């Protein structure tokens, strides 16, 4: 949230309040949704490894990305790919 607030030249609190008013979701939840949508789109390209997907999304490493993805989708990236 801080990163996006800085990019928009607003305070994190203002961004969070505005996003909540418009979408009914927290800014963090909305960011998580967008990251997961992008992750799924990247993982549909089977020529990319999961490590490359994590790198493209600026995660520090594949392990952290996998934990994040599983927490939000209930599937590991590998499990998600098997469903494709």
CSV table of C-alpha atoms in Angstrom, one decimal:
chain,number,residue,atom,x,y,z
A,1,UNK,CA,0.0,0.0,0.0
A,2,UNK,CA,2.8,2.4,0.9
A,3,UNK,CA,4.5,1.8,-2.5
A,4,UNK,CA,1.3,2.6,-4.5
A,5,UNK,CA,0.5,5.5,-2.3
A,6,UNK,CA,3.9,7.0,-3.0
A,7,UNK,CA,3.4,6.4,-6.7
A,8,UNK,CA,0.1,8.3,-6.6
A,9,UNK,CA,1.5,11.0,-4.3
A,10,UNK,CA,-1.1,10.4,-1.6
A,11,UNK,CA,-0.9,9.1,1.9
A,12,UNK,CA,-1.4,5.3,2.6
A,13,UNK,CA,-4.3,6.2,4.7
A,14,UNK,CA,-6.0,8.2,2.0
A,15,UNK,CA,-5.4,5.5,-0.5
A,16,UNK,CA,-6.8,2.8,1.8
A,17,UNK,CA,-9.9,4.9,2.6
A,18,UNK,CA,-10.6,5.7,-1.0
A,19,UNK,CA,-10.2,2.1,-2.2
A,20,UNK,CA,-12.4,0.9,0.6
A,21,UNK,CA,-15.1,3.5,-0.3
A,22,UNK,CA,-15.0,2.6,-4.0
A,23,UNK,CA,-14.6,-1.2,-4.0
A,24,UNK,CA,-15.6,-2.2,-0.5
A,25,UNK,CA,-12.3,-4.0,-0.2
A,26,UNK,CA,-9.1,-3.0,1.6
A,27,UNK,CA,-6.2,-1.7,-0.5
A,28,UNK,CA,-4.1,-4.7,0.6
A,29,UNK,CA,-6.9,-7.1,-0.5
A,30,UNK,CA,-7.2,-5.5,-3.8
A,31,UNK,CA,-3.4,-5.6,-4.4
A,32,UNK,CA,-3.4,-9.2,-3.4
A,33,UNK,CA,-6.1,-10.0,-5.9
A,34,UNK,CA,-4.2,-8.2,-8.7
A,35,UNK,CA,-1.0,-10.0,-7.9
A,36,UNK,CA,-2.7,-13.4,-7.9
A,37,UNK,CA,-4.4,-12.6,-11.2
A,38,UNK,CA,-1.0,-11.7,-12.8
A,39,UNK,CA,0.6,-14.8,-11.2
A,40,UNK,CA,-2.0,-17.0,-12.7
A,41,UNK,CA,-1.6,-15.4,-16.1
A,42,UNK,CA,2.1,-15.8,-16.0
A,43,UNK,CA,1.8,-19.5,-14.9
A,44,UNK,CA,-0.4,-20.2,-17.9
A,45,UNK,CA,2.8,-19.7,-19.9
A,46,UNK,CA,4.3,-23.1,-19.1
A,47,UNK,CA,7.6,-22.0,-20.7
A,48,UNK,CA,8.2,-19.9,-17.5
A,49,UNK,CA,9.3,-21.7,-14.4
A,50,UNK,CA,7.7,-20.9,-11.1
A,51,UNK,CA,11.0,-19.2,-10.1
A,52,UNK,CA,10.7,-17.0,-13.2
A,53,UNK,CA,7.1,-16.1,-12.3
A,54,UNK,CA,8.2,-15.2,-8.8
A,55,UNK,CA,11.0,-13.1,-10.2
A,56,UNK,CA,8.7,-11.3,-12.7
A,57,UNK,CA,6.4,-10.4,-9.8
A,58,UNK,CA,9.3,-9.1,-7.7
A,59,UNK,CA,9.1,-11.7,-5.0
A,60,UNK,CA,12.4,-12.2,-3.1
A,61,UNK,CA,12.4,-15.9,-3.9
A,62,UNK,CA,10.3,-18.8,-5.2
A,63,UNK,CA,9.7,-20.1,-1.6
A,64,UNK,CA,8.1,-16.8,-0.5
A,65,UNK,CA,6.0,-16.6,-3.7
A,66,UNK,CA,4.8,-20.2,-3.2
A,67,UNK,CA,3.7,-19.5,0.4
A,68,UNK,CA,2.0,-16.3,-0.7
A,69,UNK,CA,0.2,-18.0,-3.6
A,70,UNK,CA,-1.0,-20.9,-1.5
A,71,UNK,CA,-2.2,-18.7,1.3
A,72,UNK,CA,-4.4,-16.8,-1.1
A,73,UNK,CA,-5.5,-19.6,-3.4
A,74,UNK,CA,-5.3,-22.8,-1.2
A,75,UNK,CA,-3.2,-24.3,-4.0
A,76,UNK,CA,0.6,-24.3,-4.4
A,77,UNK,CA,1.8,-22.9,-7.8
A,78,UNK,CA,2.7,-26.5,-8.8
A,79,UNK,CA,-0.8,-27.7,-7.9
A,80,UNK,CA,-2.3,-24.8,-9.9
A,81,UNK,CA,-0.2,-25.7,-12.9
A,82,UNK,CA,-1.4,-29.3,-12.8
A,83,UNK,CA,-5.0,-28.1,-13.2
A,84,UNK,CA,-4.2,-26.3,-16.4
